[in-house]
Amino acid sequence: AVATVAQNMAKYTKREVQAAEAAKQFRERMGLMSSRDAFDMVHHGMVEDCPVSTHDLYRESAIWGKSLGDLKGKETRRTPEEVKVELVALGVRAELVLHVDIMFVQGLAFLICVATPLGLLTCIYLADGRGESSVRMAITALLSALRQRNFVPISLLSDGEGAIASCQNTMRSFAVRFNPAGPGQHVPTVERAIRTIKSKVRGILNILPY
């Protein structure tokens, strides 16, 4: 038999259920953070003045299981062909490879960049969607910000996005080599990041009270 939420709640006191509800709200406000990540953050004291405990998070999972936001948000379709970039592990390094693509969420466009091996995710709003002017300004701002922090972007990977390809003169001015994906290929690093962002957005949209 499948236990209902009411049956799960009956196993705990009213105060414990209220604390579990606070843990549920805490996880949602953290962008539908996974139960494991939320548990680790609370356990290691990474949230100042945290209103919930690890026990509250455990009870939240035991009562509600996966939330509607988790179920609605985290779905994938197929594994694209990968563009492979070989990097030699040298510890902390200044040279970066940028994995760039354009993401649309609710009709709004964003330039998404994952800088490896640093693992830095950058999101820049594009006011006119795929317009070359907006994309060029975003790439200029991205490269300038990295240079100001003493990082050296050496290569930019992207799929067949025309607006990004049109910014090669801007890239060359920063001594960045443009590396487009071949026909039928994708840039998996940034696509994974976009899937994660979209899954969070879908999840949050499905639990909004309005």
mmCIF file of C-alpha atoms in Angstrom:
data_model
loop_
_atom_site.group_PDB
_atom_site.id
_atom_site.type_symbol
_atom_site.label_atom_id
_atom_site.label_comp_id
_atom_site.label_asym_id
_atom_site.label_seq_id
_atom_site.Cartn_x
_atom_site.Cartn_y
_atom_site.Cartn_z
ATOM 1 C CA ALA A 1 0.000 0.000 0.000
ATOM 2 C CA VAL A 2 1.148 3.550 -0.714
ATOM 3 C CA ALA A 3 1.254 5.782 2.357
ATOM 4 C CA THR A 4 -0.445 9.163 2.054
ATOM 5 C CA VAL A 5 0.982 12.423 3.330
ATOM 6 C CA ALA A 6 -1.628 12.427 6.111
ATOM 7 C CA GLN A 7 -0.528 8.952 7.186
ATOM 8 C CA ASN A 8 3.113 10.037 7.162
ATOM 9 C CA MET A 9 2.294 13.114 9.234
ATOM 10 C CA ALA A 10 0.509 10.963 11.806
ATOM 11 C CA LYS A 11 3.863 9.436 12.738
ATOM 12 C CA TYR A 12 5.092 12.755 14.143
ATOM 13 C CA THR A 13 3.997 15.350 16.661
ATOM 14 C CA LYS A 14 2.411 18.633 15.551
ATOM 15 C CA ARG A 15 5.624 20.502 16.363
ATOM 16 C CA GLU A 16 7.712 18.043 14.331
ATOM 17 C CA VAL A 17 5.372 18.422 11.342
ATOM 18 C CA GLN A 18 5.610 22.221 11.576
ATOM 19 C CA ALA A 19 9.408 21.960 11.646
ATOM 20 C CA ALA A 20 9.287 19.655 8.601
ATOM 21 C CA GLU A 21 7.109 22.209 6.782
ATOM 22 C CA ALA A 22 9.749 24.862 7.564
ATOM 23 C CA ALA A 23 12.408 22.530 6.120
ATOM 24 C CA LYS A 24 10.309 22.075 2.978
ATOM 25 C CA GLN A 25 10.008 25.861 2.573
ATOM 26 C CA PHE A 26 13.735 26.242 3.226
ATOM 27 C CA ARG A 27 14.616 23.789 0.434
ATOM 28 C CA GLU A 28 12.228 25.478 -2.003
ATOM 29 C CA ARG A 29 13.648 28.911 -1.261
ATOM 30 C CA MET A 30 17.129 27.537 -1.928
ATOM 31 C CA GLY A 31 16.040 26.823 -5.519
ATOM 32 C CA LEU A 32 14.712 23.305 -4.913
ATOM 33 C CA MET A 33 18.081 22.187 -3.569
ATOM 34 C CA SER A 34 18.309 18.407 -3.303
ATOM 35 C CA SER A 35 17.689 16.865 0.115
ATOM 36 C CA ARG A 36 21.283 15.592 0.237
ATOM 37 C CA ASP A 37 22.790 19.017 -0.553
ATOM 38 C CA ALA A 38 20.486 20.739 1.941
ATOM 39 C CA PHE A 39 21.397 18.162 4.599
ATOM 40 C CA ASP A 40 25.135 18.683 3.989
ATOM 41 C CA MET A 41 24.826 22.495 4.138
ATOM 42 C CA VAL A 42 22.902 22.416 7.418
ATOM 43 C CA HIS A 43 25.080 19.660 8.927
ATOM 44 C CA HIS A 44 28.291 21.599 8.235
ATOM 45 C CA GLY A 45 26.871 24.952 9.400
ATOM 46 C CA MET A 46 27.119 26.618 5.986
ATOM 47 C CA VAL A 47 23.878 28.610 6.456
ATOM 48 C CA GLU A 48 24.062 31.368 9.054
ATOM 49 C CA ASP A 49 21.100 31.443 11.482
ATOM 50 C CA CYS A 50 19.600 28.437 9.712
ATOM 51 C CA PRO A 51 15.948 27.960 10.834
ATOM 52 C CA VAL A 52 15.933 24.161 10.345
ATOM 53 C CA SER A 53 17.924 21.155 11.535
ATOM 54 C CA THR A 54 19.046 17.991 9.772
ATOM 55 C CA HIS A 55 16.277 16.126 11.632
ATOM 56 C CA ASP A 56 13.707 18.528 10.154
ATOM 57 C CA LEU A 57 15.059 17.841 6.653
ATOM 58 C CA TYR A 58 14.871 14.090 7.242
ATOM 59 C CA ARG A 59 11.256 14.363 8.393
ATOM 60 C CA GLU A 60 10.405 16.591 5.413
ATOM 61 C CA SER A 61 11.653 13.903 3.032
ATOM 62 C CA ALA A 62 9.880 11.138 4.978
ATOM 63 C CA ILE A 63 6.530 12.977 4.905
ATOM 64 C CA TRP A 64 6.396 14.458 1.392
ATOM 65 C CA GLY A 65 9.023 12.553 -0.582
ATOM 66 C CA LYS A 66 9.923 14.302 -3.851
ATOM 67 C CA SER A 67 8.156 17.612 -4.292
ATOM 68 C CA LEU A 68 6.073 18.579 -7.319
ATOM 69 C CA GLY A 69 8.816 20.991 -8.298
ATOM 70 C CA ASP A 70 11.425 18.200 -8.297
ATOM 71 C CA LEU A 71 9.200 15.902 -10.353
ATOM 72 C CA LYS A 72 8.168 18.572 -12.861
ATOM 73 C CA GLY A 73 11.590 20.123 -13.202
ATOM 74 C CA LYS A 74 14.102 17.312 -13.666
ATOM 75 C CA GLU A 75 13.560 15.595 -16.995
ATOM 76 C CA THR A 76 15.953 14.991 -19.881
ATOM 77 C CA ARG A 77 15.541 13.748 -23.445
ATOM 78 C CA ARG A 78 18.644 12.346 -25.078
ATOM 79 C CA THR A 79 22.416 12.420 -24.792
ATOM 80 C CA PRO A 80 23.957 14.661 -27.478
ATOM 81 C CA GLU A 81 27.216 13.881 -29.238
ATOM 82 C CA GLU A 82 30.041 15.362 -27.226
ATOM 83 C CA VAL A 83 32.684 17.884 -28.257
ATOM 84 C CA LYS A 84 35.782 16.610 -26.477
ATOM 85 C CA VAL A 85 38.403 18.978 -25.088
ATOM 86 C CA GLU A 86 41.489 17.474 -23.476
ATOM 87 C CA LEU A 87 42.754 19.368 -20.422
ATOM 88 C CA VAL A 88 45.850 18.412 -18.451
ATOM 89 C CA ALA A 89 45.229 18.584 -14.695
ATOM 90 C CA LEU A 90 47.686 21.151 -13.331
ATOM 91 C CA GLY A 91 45.915 22.173 -10.152
ATOM 92 C CA VAL A 92 44.693 25.766 -9.990
ATOM 93 C CA ARG A 93 45.312 27.454 -13.314
ATOM 94 C CA ALA A 94 44.504 30.812 -14.852
ATOM 95 C CA GLU A 95 43.851 29.569 -18.406
ATOM 96 C CA LEU A 96 40.170 28.887 -19.026
ATOM 97 C CA VAL A 97 38.105 27.231 -21.734
ATOM 98 C CA LEU A 98 34.658 28.839 -22.068
ATOM 99 C CA HIS A 99 31.621 26.719 -22.978
ATOM 100 C CA VAL A 100 28.943 29.158 -24.204
ATOM 101 C CA ASP A 101 25.357 28.916 -25.416
ATOM 102 C CA ILE A 102 22.121 30.920 -25.422
ATOM 103 C CA MET A 103 19.279 29.784 -23.153
ATOM 104 C CA PHE A 104 15.620 30.801 -23.350
ATOM 105 C CA VAL A 105 13.414 30.706 -20.231
ATOM 106 C CA GLN A 106 9.810 31.919 -20.430
ATOM 107 C CA GLY A 107 10.682 33.816 -23.607
ATOM 108 C CA LEU A 108 13.681 35.566 -21.996
ATOM 109 C CA ALA A 109 17.167 35.046 -23.449
ATOM 110 C CA PHE A 110 20.364 34.560 -21.451
ATOM 111 C CA LEU A 111 23.987 33.959 -22.405
ATOM 112 C CA ILE A 112 25.215 31.007 -20.334
ATOM 113 C CA CYS A 113 28.926 30.302 -19.895
ATOM 114 C CA VAL A 114 30.709 27.536 -17.990
ATOM 115 C CA ALA A 115 34.426 28.252 -17.523
ATOM 116 C CA THR A 116 36.542 25.110 -17.119
ATOM 117 C CA PRO A 117 38.479 23.879 -15.239
ATOM 118 C CA LEU A 118 37.402 26.628 -12.825
ATOM 119 C CA GLY A 119 33.767 25.474 -12.902
ATOM 120 C CA LEU A 120 32.444 29.055 -12.878
ATOM 121 C CA LEU A 121 28.886 29.443 -14.209
ATOM 122 C CA THR A 122 27.955 32.867 -15.608
ATOM 123 C CA CYS A 123 24.493 33.984 -16.714
ATOM 124 C CA ILE A 124 23.977 37.271 -18.601
ATOM 125 C CA TYR A 125 20.542 38.577 -19.654
ATOM 126 C CA LEU A 126 20.173 39.373 -23.373
ATOM 127 C CA ALA A 127 17.712 42.223 -23.808
ATOM 128 C CA ASP A 128 17.070 41.605 -27.509
ATOM 129 C CA GLY A 129 17.242 37.826 -27.552
ATOM 130 C CA ARG A 130 19.625 36.449 -30.186
ATOM 131 C CA GLY A 131 20.465 39.929 -31.497
ATOM 132 C CA GLU A 132 24.155 40.293 -32.406
ATOM 133 C CA SER A 133 24.526 43.580 -30.535
ATOM 134 C CA SER A 134 23.238 42.159 -27.257
ATOM 135 C CA VAL A 135 25.305 38.977 -27.583
ATOM 136 C CA ARG A 136 28.454 40.963 -28.420
ATOM 137 C CA MET A 137 27.985 43.179 -25.357
ATOM 138 C CA ALA A 138 27.470 40.103 -23.165
ATOM 139 C CA ILE A 139 30.606 38.352 -24.461
ATOM 140 C CA THR A 140 32.645 41.545 -24.048
ATOM 141 C CA ALA A 141 31.422 41.909 -20.457
ATOM 142 C CA LEU A 142 32.195 38.248 -19.759
ATOM 143 C CA LEU A 143 35.735 38.350 -21.142
ATOM 144 C CA SER A 144 36.473 41.683 -19.445
ATOM 145 C CA ALA A 145 35.271 40.390 -16.064
ATOM 146 C CA LEU A 146 37.473 37.302 -16.314
ATOM 147 C CA ARG A 147 40.530 39.329 -17.342
ATOM 148 C CA GLN A 148 39.985 41.779 -14.490
ATOM 149 C CA ARG A 149 40.185 38.822 -12.093
ATOM 150 C CA ASN A 150 43.482 37.664 -13.581
ATOM 151 C CA PHE A 151 41.993 34.727 -15.500
ATOM 152 C CA VAL A 152 43.050 34.107 -19.080
ATOM 153 C CA PRO A 153 40.295 32.765 -21.341
ATOM 154 C CA ILE A 154 42.059 31.014 -24.221
ATOM 155 C CA SER A 155 39.240 29.299 -26.101
ATOM 156 C CA LEU A 156 35.475 29.649 -26.499
ATOM 157 C CA LEU A 157 33.376 26.637 -27.476
ATOM 158 C CA SER A 158 29.881 26.990 -28.876
ATOM 159 C CA ASP A 159 27.478 25.096 -31.112
ATOM 160 C CA GLY A 160 25.960 26.528 -34.304
ATOM 161 C CA GLU A 161 24.619 29.709 -32.641
ATOM 162 C CA GLY A 162 25.055 32.386 -35.327
ATOM 163 C CA ALA A 163 25.001 35.374 -32.960
ATOM 164 C CA ILE A 164 27.926 33.931 -30.984
ATOM 165 C CA ALA A 165 29.883 33.076 -34.135
ATOM 166 C CA SER A 166 29.440 36.675 -35.342
ATOM 167 C CA CYS A 167 31.448 37.900 -32.323
ATOM 168 C CA GLN A 168 34.759 36.388 -33.438
ATOM 169 C CA ASN A 169 36.369 39.831 -33.863
ATOM 170 C CA THR A 170 35.503 40.593 -30.237
ATOM 171 C CA MET A 171 37.026 37.271 -29.165
ATOM 172 C CA ARG A 172 40.199 37.933 -31.150
ATOM 173 C CA SER A 173 40.598 41.309 -29.447
ATOM 174 C CA PHE A 174 40.871 39.364 -26.174
ATOM 175 C CA ALA A 175 43.178 36.748 -27.765
ATOM 176 C CA VAL A 176 40.442 34.113 -27.424
ATOM 177 C CA ARG A 177 40.230 31.341 -30.036
ATOM 178 C CA PHE A 178 36.716 30.484 -31.267
ATOM 179 C CA ASN A 179 36.083 26.730 -31.463
ATOM 180 C CA PRO A 180 32.662 25.970 -33.014
ATOM 181 C CA ALA A 181 31.108 22.511 -32.745
ATOM 182 C CA GLY A 182 30.831 20.496 -35.938
ATOM 183 C CA PRO A 183 27.544 19.623 -37.676
ATOM 184 C CA GLY A 184 25.323 17.546 -35.408
ATOM 185 C CA GLN A 185 27.590 18.124 -32.412
ATOM 186 C CA HIS A 186 26.828 19.948 -29.175
ATOM 187 C CA VAL A 187 28.769 21.417 -26.244
ATOM 188 C CA PRO A 188 27.747 19.112 -23.380
ATOM 189 C CA THR A 189 29.282 21.096 -20.512
ATOM 190 C CA VAL A 190 27.096 24.162 -21.045
ATOM 191 C CA GLU A 191 24.074 22.082 -22.115
ATOM 192 C CA ARG A 192 24.172 20.217 -18.786
ATOM 193 C CA ALA A 193 24.296 23.560 -16.968
ATOM 194 C CA ILE A 194 21.309 24.833 -18.994
ATOM 195 C CA ARG A 195 19.324 21.665 -18.221
ATOM 196 C CA THR A 196 20.030 22.155 -14.518
ATOM 197 C CA ILE A 197 18.939 25.817 -14.613
ATOM 198 C CA LYS A 198 15.764 25.009 -16.553
ATOM 199 C CA SER A 199 14.882 22.134 -14.228
ATOM 200 C CA LYS A 200 15.157 24.488 -11.246
ATOM 201 C CA VAL A 201 12.998 27.114 -12.981
ATOM 202 C CA ARG A 202 10.332 24.567 -13.990
ATOM 203 C CA GLY A 203 10.277 23.198 -10.479
ATOM 204 C CA ILE A 204 9.900 26.613 -8.865
ATOM 205 C CA LEU A 205 7.171 27.654 -11.328
ATOM 206 C CA ASN A 206 5.168 24.567 -10.379
ATOM 207 C CA ILE A 207 5.156 25.407 -6.667
ATOM 208 C CA LEU A 208 4.501 29.145 -6.844
ATOM 209 C CA PRO A 209 1.262 30.129 -5.042
ATOM 210 C CA TYR A 210 0.274 32.460 -7.919
#
